[in-house]
Amino acid sequence: SVERYPQGSSLTDFHFVDTEEEVNPTEVKMSQIVMPSHSNHRQELSVGQLLKWMDSTACLSAEKHAGCSCVTASIDDIYFDQTISVGQVVNIKAKVNRAFNTSMEVGIVVVCEDLFTDRRWRVCHAFATFVTQRSASGIKVQLSPLRPGSQQQQEEHSLAAERRRMRRVHDDIIKDLLSDRTFQQAGGVVAAEKTRVESVELVLPPHANHQVNTFGGQIMAWMVNVATIAASRLCHAHPSLRSIDMFTFRGPSQVGDRLLLRAIVNNAFRTSMEVGVQAEAYRGGGPNRHINSAFMTFEVPDAHGNPRTLPRIRPEPLHGERRFQEAIARKKIRLDRKYIISCKQAEVPLSVPWNPSNQVYLSYNNVSALKMLAARNNWQLNSKEDQVCLYTLEEQGSLSFRVEAELDVSAQRAFRLLGDLRNRTHWDRHYLECDLIRSADKDDFLYRVVAPSVDPAPGGSANQDAGVLQEFILLASRRRPCGPGDPYVVALRSVSLPTHPTPPLLPLLPLPHPPPRGGISYYNQASPEVLPYISTDIAGLSSSFYRSFCCCRQYLTQNFSNKEIFLPAN
């Protein structure tokens, strides 16, 4: 059976499989009953203690796969959907989603259990990156690949590569957003300096892990502590931690180190505030070493649980002004993540406005939708004609389809030809025109496509040859294999630009997903706009898919040795 929990405000749905034959071999479980010593003033489990347990469970899962010592490199954004009270049980599960060369992504899910009512609910989930410790000779330990078993494991394994891509560009997104925009001027009531907190902690043996390094969960707990104090100094109340931006560990700390923790409120919005925290380690008269930085969002609930209005912050000159503006940029990014990434695929608008600041999240949503669809394992064969197969999948009221065809062209060559949508006008009758508008980055491109409409003309029936044309803007996300067994991917979704009219989803644009040499697969989730194109094929009344794939196969074969066809320049 699959445990499913309510949708939260994090990067993606996360499920754990409990059937014996489908359990991930790296899965580790921890259960803790919340005691008064673990709680805050509201008799709720402190976030710092929860982070300790989460990090410990994830580390054990990572080491279970690696077979050697591992350390926390980073933890992605965490959104705390619910609280946990004294007397309730915390159930934590962690498992390795994917192992790369020397790092691995570990998924963590936290569920609260009330022993008296037998009720369970999800509190939060996160994705942590762990790296192996170097061997005695200083050589990095190479990880063996993880073979996913169940459908959920295949989905997480595939999406882990896309999440790693987002982590690598996180800092660049902030810089680009700050350089391209003019934010509000600072002019608050409370001086940010009044919220500043400095605290020193001596790292003792109980704070260390089994490798004698300072336990990552302990560092995070200390950081939450000083951040909470800083937030309290602004609101003169007890704040609640709602989310934590990505933790990134920049270096190790050992027993005997002194950890200098600094926190300050960077910005206060109407009902929330961002607190920046920095951790530095030093020993004796040595220099300070930057260990970690994090940004935490707090709210102050009133008697009814609703967030209170907060006073505005007046930042310090120079660095305070920079932190003030960066907090606005991070809030914008958090909204983009919640709007584009966190919602279920069925809830994503058909066309989302594109801009450089949300590009990476639109791209993630674009590729993840395709990979999750490709991981489904209950497709039904609808028709087959000359090695072209049409499959359908009905789930939760939605219809998806997959078309597969065998080819004599290598997957790499097919990727080069099909990755540039301008080539599609040569074989797809639904592409009358296709122009490259912009290269968003080296793997993502915006195209303008002109296609015939199937909307019924006034007083008539749907007719693609009636001369009615529609213009669309498509985001094409190309992904080369991240590891052995990965396919080449070209994912498409409709977006809108200020310079072009807002389009609906472009029909009959299945998402290319070329497997290794021997074939190509197209996937699409059929919205009402797409159904007029495919209903006759599914019903067996026409074979337009077959004709389209024959044209595609012929085009690829004819251009197999053509050296003049290239993807857009990186």
Coordinates of C-alpha atoms in Angstrom, one line a residue:
S1 CA 0.0 0.0 0.0
V2 CA 1.1 3.6 -0.6
E3 CA 0.8 6.1 2.1
R4 CA -0.5 9.4 0.7
Y5 CA -0.6 12.6 2.7
P6 CA -2.3 15.9 1.9
Q7 CA -0.6 18.2 -0.6
G8 CA 1.7 20.7 1.1
S9 CA 3.7 23.7 0.1
S10 CA 6.9 22.1 -0.8
L11 CA 8.8 21.2 -4.0
T12 CA 6.8 18.1 -4.9
D13 CA 4.5 15.3 -3.6
F14 CA 6.5 12.7 -1.7
H15 CA 5.1 9.2 -1.1
F16 CA 6.6 6.2 0.7
V17 CA 5.8 2.6 -0.3
D18 CA 5.3 0.1 2.5
T19 CA 4.8 -3.2 0.7
E20 CA 7.6 -5.6 1.4
E21 CA 8.5 -6.2 -2.3
E22 CA 8.7 -2.5 -3.1
V23 CA 10.5 -1.0 -0.1
N24 CA 13.5 1.0 -1.0
P25 CA 16.6 -0.8 0.4
T26 CA 17.9 2.4 1.8
E27 CA 14.8 3.3 3.8
V28 CA 15.3 4.2 7.5
K29 CA 12.6 4.9 10.0
M30 CA 12.7 6.8 13.3
S31 CA 9.9 7.2 15.8
Q32 CA 10.1 9.6 18.8
I33 CA 7.5 10.5 21.4
V34 CA 7.6 14.3 22.1
M35 CA 8.5 14.9 25.7
P36 CA 8.3 18.3 27.5
S37 CA 12.1 18.6 27.1
H38 CA 11.6 18.7 23.4
S39 CA 9.0 21.4 23.4
N40 CA 8.8 25.2 23.3
H41 CA 6.6 27.5 25.4
R42 CA 3.5 26.4 23.5
Q43 CA 4.1 22.7 24.4
E44 CA 4.9 22.0 20.8
L45 CA 7.9 20.2 19.4
S46 CA 10.6 22.8 18.7
V47 CA 11.7 23.0 15.1
G48 CA 15.4 22.7 16.2
Q49 CA 14.8 19.3 17.8
L50 CA 12.8 18.1 14.7
L51 CA 15.7 19.2 12.4
K52 CA 18.1 17.1 14.6
W53 CA 15.9 14.0 14.1
M54 CA 15.4 14.6 10.4
D55 CA 19.1 15.0 9.7
S56 CA 20.0 12.0 11.8
T57 CA 17.5 9.8 10.0
A58 CA 18.6 11.0 6.5
C59 CA 22.3 10.5 7.4
L60 CA 21.6 6.9 8.4
S61 CA 19.8 6.3 5.1
A62 CA 22.7 7.8 3.1
E63 CA 25.3 5.7 4.9
K64 CA 23.1 2.6 4.4
H65 CA 23.5 3.0 0.7
A66 CA 27.1 4.4 0.6
G67 CA 28.5 1.8 3.1
C68 CA 30.7 4.5 4.5
S69 CA 30.6 7.8 6.5
C70 CA 28.5 10.6 5.0
V71 CA 28.0 14.3 5.8
T72 CA 25.2 16.7 5.1
A73 CA 25.9 19.0 2.2
S74 CA 22.6 20.8 2.0
I75 CA 18.9 20.6 2.8
D76 CA 16.3 22.1 0.4
D77 CA 13.5 24.4 1.5
I78 CA 11.3 23.1 4.3
Y79 CA 7.7 24.2 4.8
F80 CA 6.1 23.4 8.1
D81 CA 2.5 22.6 7.4
Q82 CA 1.5 21.4 10.9
T83 CA 2.8 21.4 14.4
I84 CA 3.4 18.5 16.8
S85 CA 2.4 18.6 20.5
V86 CA 3.8 17.0 23.6
G87 CA 2.7 13.4 23.9
Q88 CA 2.3 12.9 20.2
V89 CA 4.6 10.7 18.1
V90 CA 6.9 11.8 15.4
N91 CA 7.4 9.3 12.6
I92 CA 10.3 10.1 10.2
K93 CA 11.2 8.1 7.1
A94 CA 14.2 8.8 4.9
K95 CA 15.4 7.0 1.7
V96 CA 17.9 7.7 -1.0
N97 CA 16.2 8.8 -4.1
R98 CA 19.2 8.8 -6.4
A99 CA 23.0 8.4 -6.1
F100 CA 25.3 10.4 -8.3
N101 CA 29.0 10.0 -8.4
T102 CA 29.9 11.2 -4.9
S103 CA 26.7 12.7 -3.7
M104 CA 23.1 11.5 -3.2
E105 CA 19.7 13.0 -2.7
V106 CA 17.8 11.7 0.4
G107 CA 14.0 12.3 0.7
I108 CA 12.7 12.9 4.2
V109 CA 9.0 12.8 5.3
V110 CA 7.7 13.6 8.7
V111 CA 4.3 12.4 9.9
C112 CA 2.7 13.1 13.3
E113 CA 0.7 10.4 15.0
D114 CA -1.8 10.9 17.8
L115 CA -1.9 7.8 19.9
F116 CA -5.3 8.5 21.5
T117 CA -7.2 9.2 18.3
D118 CA -5.1 7.0 16.0
R119 CA -5.0 10.0 13.6
R120 CA -1.9 10.7 11.4
W121 CA -1.0 13.8 9.3
R122 CA 2.0 15.0 7.4
V123 CA 4.1 17.8 9.1
C124 CA 6.7 18.5 6.4
H125 CA 9.1 16.9 4.0
A126 CA 12.4 17.8 2.6
F127 CA 15.2 16.7 0.3
A128 CA 18.8 16.6 1.6
T129 CA 22.0 16.2 -0.2
F130 CA 24.7 14.0 1.4
V131 CA 28.3 13.5 0.3
T132 CA 30.7 10.7 1.2
Q133 CA 33.7 11.3 3.4
R134 CA 37.0 11.0 1.7
S135 CA 39.0 7.9 2.3
A136 CA 42.2 7.8 4.4
S137 CA 44.2 8.5 1.2
G138 CA 42.1 11.6 0.5
I139 CA 40.2 10.0 -2.5
K140 CA 36.5 10.6 -2.9
V141 CA 34.4 7.4 -2.5
Q142 CA 32.4 6.6 -5.7
L143 CA 28.8 5.7 -5.1
S144 CA 27.1 2.7 -6.7
P145 CA 23.9 3.6 -8.7
L146 CA 20.6 3.0 -7.0
R147 CA 18.1 1.0 -9.0
P148 CA 14.5 2.2 -8.5
G149 CA 11.9 -0.4 -8.1
S150 CA 8.3 0.9 -7.7
Q151 CA 6.7 3.7 -9.8
Q152 CA 7.1 6.2 -7.0
Q153 CA 10.8 5.3 -6.7
Q154 CA 11.2 5.8 -10.5
E155 CA 9.6 9.2 -10.3
E156 CA 11.8 10.4 -7.5
H157 CA 14.9 8.9 -9.1
S158 CA 14.2 10.8 -12.3
L159 CA 13.2 14.1 -10.7
A160 CA 16.3 14.1 -8.4
A161 CA 18.5 15.1 -11.4
E162 CA 16.2 18.1 -12.1
R163 CA 16.2 19.2 -8.4
R164 CA 20.0 19.0 -8.4
R165 CA 20.0 21.3 -11.4
M166 CA 17.8 23.9 -9.5
R167 CA 20.2 23.8 -6.5
R168 CA 23.1 24.7 -8.7
V169 CA 21.5 27.9 -10.1
H170 CA 19.8 29.0 -6.9
D171 CA 22.4 31.8 -6.1
D172 CA 22.4 33.0 -9.7
I173 CA 18.6 33.5 -9.7
I174 CA 19.0 35.9 -6.7
K175 CA 21.7 37.8 -8.4
D176 CA 19.9 38.1 -11.7
L177 CA 16.7 39.2 -10.0
L178 CA 18.4 41.9 -8.0
S179 CA 20.3 43.2 -11.1
D180 CA 17.1 43.4 -13.3
R181 CA 14.6 45.0 -10.8
T182 CA 14.1 48.0 -8.7
F183 CA 12.6 47.1 -5.3
Q184 CA 10.8 49.2 -2.7
Q185 CA 12.8 51.8 -0.7
A186 CA 13.4 50.9 2.9
G187 CA 11.6 53.2 5.4
G188 CA 10.5 51.2 8.4
V189 CA 9.7 52.1 12.0
V190 CA 11.9 49.6 13.9
A191 CA 15.7 49.7 13.4
A192 CA 17.0 46.3 12.2
E193 CA 19.9 46.7 14.6
K194 CA 17.6 46.2 17.5
T195 CA 16.9 42.6 16.3
R196 CA 20.5 41.6 16.0
V197 CA 21.6 38.5 18.0
E198 CA 25.0 37.0 18.6
S199 CA 25.6 33.8 20.5
V200 CA 28.6 31.5 20.9
E201 CA 28.3 27.7 21.4
L202 CA 31.1 25.4 22.5
V203 CA 31.0 22.1 20.5
L204 CA 31.2 19.3 23.0
P205 CA 31.2 15.5 22.4
P206 CA 27.4 15.2 22.8
H207 CA 27.1 17.7 19.9
A208 CA 29.2 15.5 17.6
N209 CA 28.2 12.7 15.3
H210 CA 29.9 9.3 15.0
Q211 CA 32.6 10.9 12.8
V212 CA 33.6 13.5 15.6
N213 CA 32.2 16.3 13.4
T214 CA 29.7 18.7 14.7
F215 CA 26.3 17.2 14.0
G216 CA 24.6 19.0 11.2
G217 CA 21.2 18.8 12.9
Q218 CA 22.7 20.4 16.0
I219 CA 24.1 23.4 14.0
M220 CA 20.7 23.8 12.4
A221 CA 19.0 23.8 15.8
W222 CA 21.4 26.4 17.2
M223 CA 20.6 28.6 14.1
V224 CA 16.9 28.2 14.6
N225 CA 17.3 29.3 18.2
V226 CA 19.1 32.6 17.5
A227 CA 16.7 33.3 14.5
T228 CA 13.7 32.9 16.9
I229 CA 15.3 35.4 19.3
A230 CA 15.9 37.9 16.5
A231 CA 12.3 37.6 15.3
S232 CA 10.9 38.0 18.9
R233 CA 12.8 41.2 19.3
L234 CA 10.9 42.7 16.4
C235 CA 7.4 41.5 17.3
H236 CA 7.8 41.3 21.1
A237 CA 5.9 38.0 21.0
H238 CA 6.6 34.3 20.4
P239 CA 6.9 33.8 16.6
S240 CA 6.3 30.6 14.7
L241 CA 8.8 29.3 12.2
R242 CA 6.9 28.7 8.9
S243 CA 9.7 27.9 6.4
I244 CA 13.4 27.6 6.0
D245 CA 15.2 28.4 2.8
M246 CA 18.0 26.0 1.6
F247 CA 20.6 25.1 4.2
T248 CA 24.1 24.8 2.6
F249 CA 27.0 23.5 4.7
R250 CA 30.2 25.2 3.5
G251 CA 32.6 23.4 5.7
P252 CA 33.0 21.0 8.7
S253 CA 33.2 21.8 12.4
Q254 CA 34.7 19.5 15.1
V255 CA 34.6 19.0 18.8
G256 CA 36.4 21.9 20.5
D257 CA 35.3 24.5 18.0
R258 CA 33.5 27.6 19.0
L259 CA 30.5 28.3 16.8
L260 CA 29.6 32.0 16.5
L261 CA 25.9 32.4 15.5
R262 CA 24.6 35.7 14.2
A263 CA 21.0 36.5 13.3
I264 CA 19.1 39.7 12.3
V265 CA 15.7 40.5 10.7
N266 CA 16.4 41.3 7.1
N267 CA 12.9 42.5 6.2
A268 CA 9.4 42.5 7.6
F269 CA 6.5 42.1 5.3
R270 CA 2.9 42.6 6.3
T271 CA 2.4 39.4 8.2
S272 CA 5.8 37.6 7.9
M273 CA 9.4 38.4 8.4
E274 CA 12.7 37.0 7.1
V275 CA 15.5 36.4 9.5
G276 CA 19.0 35.8 8.2
V277 CA 21.4 33.5 10.2
Q278 CA 25.1 32.9 9.8
A279 CA 27.3 30.3 11.6
E280 CA 31.0 30.6 11.8
A281 CA 33.5 28.3 13.5
Y282 CA 36.8 29.2 15.1
R283 CA 39.3 27.7 17.5
G284 CA 41.8 29.5 19.7
G285 CA 43.2 32.5 17.9
G286 CA 42.5 31.1 14.4
P287 CA 40.4 32.8 11.8
N288 CA 36.6 32.4 11.6
R289 CA 35.4 29.8 9.1
H290 CA 32.0 30.3 7.5
I291 CA 30.1 27.1 8.2
N292 CA 26.5 27.8 7.1
S293 CA 23.9 30.5 6.2
A294 CA 20.2 30.2 6.2
F295 CA 17.0 32.4 5.8
M296 CA 14.0 31.6 7.9
T297 CA 10.4 33.0 7.6
F298 CA 8.5 33.6 10.8
E299 CA 4.9 34.6 11.5
V300 CA 3.2 35.7 14.7
P301 CA -0.2 34.0 15.3
D302 CA -2.9 35.8 17.2
A303 CA -5.3 34.2 19.6
H304 CA -7.3 32.7 16.7
G305 CA -4.2 31.4 14.9
N306 CA -4.2 34.1 12.2
P307 CA -0.9 35.9 11.4
R308 CA -0.6 39.3 13.0
T309 CA 0.5 42.5 11.2
L310 CA 4.2 43.3 11.8
P311 CA 6.0 46.6 12.2
R312 CA 8.2 47.6 9.3
I313 CA 12.0 47.3 9.4
R314 CA 14.5 50.1 8.9
P315 CA 17.7 48.4 7.7
E316 CA 21.2 49.4 8.5
P317 CA 23.2 51.3 5.8
L318 CA 25.2 49.4 3.2
H319 CA 24.9 45.6 4.1
G320 CA 21.5 46.1 5.8
E321 CA 20.1 47.7 2.6
R322 CA 21.5 44.8 0.6
R323 CA 19.9 42.2 2.9
F324 CA 16.6 44.1 2.8
Q325 CA 16.5 44.0 -1.0
E326 CA 17.6 40.4 -1.2
A327 CA 14.8 39.4 1.2
I328 CA 12.3 40.8 -1.3
A329 CA 13.9 38.8 -4.1
R330 CA 13.8 35.6 -2.0
K331 CA 10.1 36.2 -1.2
K332 CA 9.4 36.5 -4.9
I333 CA 11.2 33.3 -5.5
R334 CA 9.3 31.5 -2.8
L335 CA 6.0 32.6 -4.3
D336 CA 7.2 31.3 -7.7
R337 CA 8.1 28.0 -6.2
K338 CA 4.8 27.7 -4.5
Y339 CA 2.8 28.8 -7.5
I340 CA 4.6 26.8 -10.2
I341 CA 6.3 23.8 -8.5
S342 CA 4.3 23.0 -5.4
C343 CA 0.8 22.5 -7.0
K344 CA -0.3 19.3 -8.5
Q345 CA 0.1 18.9 -12.3
A346 CA -3.7 19.1 -12.7
E347 CA -3.7 22.5 -10.9
V348 CA -1.0 24.1 -13.0
P349 CA -2.5 26.8 -15.3
L350 CA -2.5 25.9 -18.9
S351 CA -0.3 28.9 -19.7
V352 CA 2.0 30.6 -17.1
P353 CA 3.6 34.0 -17.7
W354 CA 7.3 33.5 -18.4
N355 CA 10.0 35.8 -17.1
P356 CA 13.7 35.2 -16.3
S357 CA 13.2 35.0 -12.6
N358 CA 10.7 32.1 -12.8
Q359 CA 12.4 30.4 -15.7
V360 CA 14.1 27.7 -13.6
Y361 CA 10.9 26.8 -11.9
L362 CA 8.8 26.6 -15.1
S363 CA 11.5 24.4 -16.5
Y364 CA 11.4 22.1 -13.5
N365 CA 7.7 21.9 -13.7
N366 CA 7.9 21.2 -17.4
V367 CA 10.4 18.4 -17.2
S368 CA 9.0 16.9 -14.0
A369 CA 5.5 16.6 -15.5
L370 CA 6.9 14.6 -18.4
K371 CA 9.1 12.4 -16.2
M372 CA 6.3 11.6 -13.8
L373 CA 4.0 10.7 -16.7
A374 CA 6.7 8.5 -18.2
A375 CA 7.1 6.6 -14.9
R376 CA 3.5 5.4 -14.9
N377 CA 3.3 1.7 -15.3
N378 CA -0.4 1.0 -16.0
W379 CA -0.6 2.1 -19.6
Q380 CA -3.2 0.3 -21.8
L381 CA -2.4 -0.5 -25.5
N382 CA -5.1 1.2 -27.6
S383 CA -3.9 0.5 -31.1
K384 CA -0.9 -0.7 -33.0
E385 CA 0.0 -0.2 -36.7
D386 CA 3.3 -1.0 -38.3
Q387 CA 5.4 -0.7 -35.1
V388 CA 3.6 2.5 -34.0
C389 CA 1.7 1.9 -30.7
L390 CA -0.8 4.2 -29.1
Y391 CA -1.3 3.7 -25.3
T392 CA -3.8 5.4 -23.0
L393 CA -3.9 6.0 -19.3
E394 CA -7.0 7.2 -17.3
E395 CA -6.2 8.4 -13.7
Q396 CA -8.3 10.5 -11.4
G397 CA -10.5 11.8 -14.2
S398 CA -7.7 12.7 -16.6
L399 CA -6.7 11.1 -19.8
S400 CA -3.1 10.7 -20.9
F401 CA -1.6 9.1 -24.0
R402 CA 1.7 7.7 -25.1
V403 CA 2.8 7.0 -28.6
E404 CA 5.8 4.9 -29.4
A405 CA 7.6 4.1 -32.6
E406 CA 10.7 2.2 -33.5
L407 CA 13.5 4.0 -35.3
D408 CA 16.8 3.1 -36.9
V409 CA 18.4 6.4 -35.7
S410 CA 20.4 6.7 -32.5
A411 CA 18.7 8.5 -29.6
Q412 CA 21.5 11.2 -29.6
R413 CA 20.8 12.0 -33.3
A414 CA 17.1 12.0 -32.8
F415 CA 17.6 14.4 -29.8
R416 CA 19.6 16.8 -31.9
L417 CA 17.0 16.9 -34.7
L418 CA 13.9 17.0 -32.6
G419 CA 15.3 19.2 -29.8
D420 CA 15.1 22.2 -32.2
L421 CA 11.4 22.8 -32.8
R422 CA 12.2 24.7 -35.9
N423 CA 12.9 21.4 -37.6
R424 CA 9.4 20.2 -36.8
T425 CA 7.8 22.1 -39.6
H426 CA 9.4 19.6 -41.9
W427 CA 7.4 16.7 -40.7
D428 CA 4.5 17.8 -38.4
R429 CA 1.5 19.3 -40.3
H430 CA 0.4 21.0 -37.1
Y431 CA 3.5 23.2 -37.2
L432 CA 2.9 25.8 -40.0
E433 CA 5.5 28.2 -38.6
C434 CA 8.1 28.0 -35.8
D435 CA 10.6 30.7 -34.8
L436 CA 13.1 30.8 -32.0
I437 CA 12.3 33.8 -29.8
R438 CA 14.8 33.5 -27.0
S439 CA 17.4 31.2 -25.5
A440 CA 16.4 31.2 -21.8
D441 CA 19.6 29.3 -20.9
K442 CA 21.7 26.6 -22.5
D443 CA 19.0 24.0 -22.2
D444 CA 15.7 25.9 -22.4
F445 CA 14.3 27.9 -25.3
L446 CA 11.2 29.9 -26.2
Y447 CA 9.5 29.4 -29.6
R448 CA 6.7 31.0 -31.4
V449 CA 4.5 28.4 -33.1
V450 CA 1.7 29.0 -35.6
A451 CA -0.7 26.0 -35.9
P452 CA -4.2 25.4 -37.4
S453 CA -7.1 25.5 -35.0
V454 CA -9.7 22.7 -34.4
D455 CA -12.2 25.1 -32.9
P456 CA -15.5 25.0 -34.8
A457 CA -15.9 27.9 -37.1
P458 CA -19.1 29.9 -36.6
G459 CA -22.0 27.8 -37.9
G460 CA -19.7 24.9 -38.8
S461 CA -17.8 22.0 -37.4
A462 CA -14.2 21.6 -36.3
N463 CA -12.0 21.7 -39.4
Q464 CA -8.2 22.0 -39.4
D465 CA -8.2 23.1 -43.0
A466 CA -10.7 26.0 -42.5
G467 CA -7.9 28.5 -42.4
V468 CA -8.2 29.5 -38.8
L469 CA -4.7 29.8 -37.2
Q470 CA -3.5 30.1 -33.7
E471 CA -0.2 31.4 -32.3
F472 CA 1.4 29.9 -29.3
I473 CA 4.6 30.5 -27.2
L474 CA 6.3 27.2 -26.2
L475 CA 9.0 26.6 -23.6
A476 CA 11.1 23.7 -24.8
S477 CA 13.3 22.2 -22.1
R478 CA 16.0 19.8 -23.3
R479 CA 17.8 17.4 -21.0
R480 CA 20.6 15.0 -21.9
P481 CA 21.1 11.8 -19.9
C482 CA 22.3 12.5 -16.3
G483 CA 23.5 8.9 -15.9
P484 CA 23.4 5.4 -17.4
G485 CA 19.9 4.4 -18.4
D486 CA 18.5 7.9 -18.5
P487 CA 16.7 9.0 -21.7
Y488 CA 17.2 12.1 -23.7
V489 CA 14.2 14.5 -22.9
V490 CA 12.5 17.3 -24.7
A491 CA 9.6 18.7 -22.7
L492 CA 7.2 21.3 -24.0
R493 CA 4.7 23.6 -22.3
S494 CA 2.7 26.7 -23.2
V495 CA 3.8 30.0 -21.7
S496 CA 2.9 33.6 -22.3
L497 CA 5.0 36.7 -22.9
P498 CA 4.1 40.4 -22.6
T499 CA 4.9 40.8 -26.2
H500 CA 2.6 38.0 -27.4
P501 CA -1.1 37.1 -26.7
T502 CA -1.7 34.7 -23.8
P503 CA -2.3 31.3 -25.4
P504 CA -4.1 28.2 -24.1
L505 CA -2.2 24.9 -24.1
L506 CA -1.1 24.0 -27.6
P507 CA -2.9 20.9 -28.7
L508 CA -1.3 17.8 -30.2
L509 CA 2.2 18.7 -29.0
P510 CA 3.1 15.5 -27.2
L511 CA 6.3 15.6 -25.1
P512 CA 9.3 13.9 -26.8
H513 CA 11.0 11.4 -24.6
P514 CA 13.6 9.5 -26.7
P515 CA 14.7 6.2 -25.2
P516 CA 18.0 4.5 -26.2
R517 CA 18.5 3.6 -29.8
G518 CA 15.6 1.8 -31.3
G519 CA 12.6 4.1 -30.6
I520 CA 11.0 7.3 -29.5
S521 CA 8.1 7.9 -27.1
Y522 CA 5.7 10.8 -27.0
Y523 CA 3.6 11.6 -23.9
N524 CA 0.8 14.1 -23.3
Q525 CA -1.8 14.8 -20.7
A526 CA -4.9 15.4 -22.6
S527 CA -6.7 18.6 -21.6
P528 CA -10.1 19.6 -23.2
E529 CA -8.1 21.6 -25.8
V530 CA -6.2 18.5 -26.9
L531 CA -9.1 16.0 -27.0
P532 CA -10.5 17.1 -30.4
Y533 CA -7.2 16.1 -32.0
I534 CA -6.9 12.7 -30.4
S535 CA -10.4 11.4 -29.8
T536 CA -10.8 9.9 -33.3
D537 CA -7.4 8.1 -32.9
I538 CA -8.3 6.7 -29.5
A539 CA -11.7 5.6 -30.8
G540 CA -10.0 3.9 -33.8
L541 CA -11.7 6.1 -36.4
S542 CA -8.5 7.6 -37.8
S543 CA -4.7 7.0 -37.7
S544 CA -3.3 10.5 -37.7
F545 CA -0.7 9.5 -35.1
Y546 CA 0.5 6.8 -37.3
R547 CA 0.9 9.2 -40.2
S548 CA 2.7 11.8 -38.0
F549 CA 5.2 9.2 -36.7
C550 CA 5.8 7.9 -40.2
C551 CA 6.7 11.4 -41.3
C552 CA 8.9 11.9 -38.2
R553 CA 10.7 8.6 -38.9
Q554 CA 11.2 9.4 -42.5
Y555 CA 12.6 12.9 -41.6
L556 CA 15.0 11.4 -39.1
T557 CA 16.2 8.8 -41.5
Q558 CA 16.7 11.2 -44.3
N559 CA 18.7 13.6 -42.1
F560 CA 20.7 11.0 -40.3
S561 CA 23.9 12.1 -42.0
N562 CA 23.0 15.7 -42.5
K563 CA 25.7 17.8 -40.7
E564 CA 23.9 21.1 -41.2
I565 CA 21.2 20.6 -38.6
F566 CA 22.0 21.9 -35.1
L567 CA 20.3 22.7 -31.9
P568 CA 20.1 26.4 -31.0
A569 CA 23.5 27.7 -29.8
N570 CA 24.2 27.2 -26.1

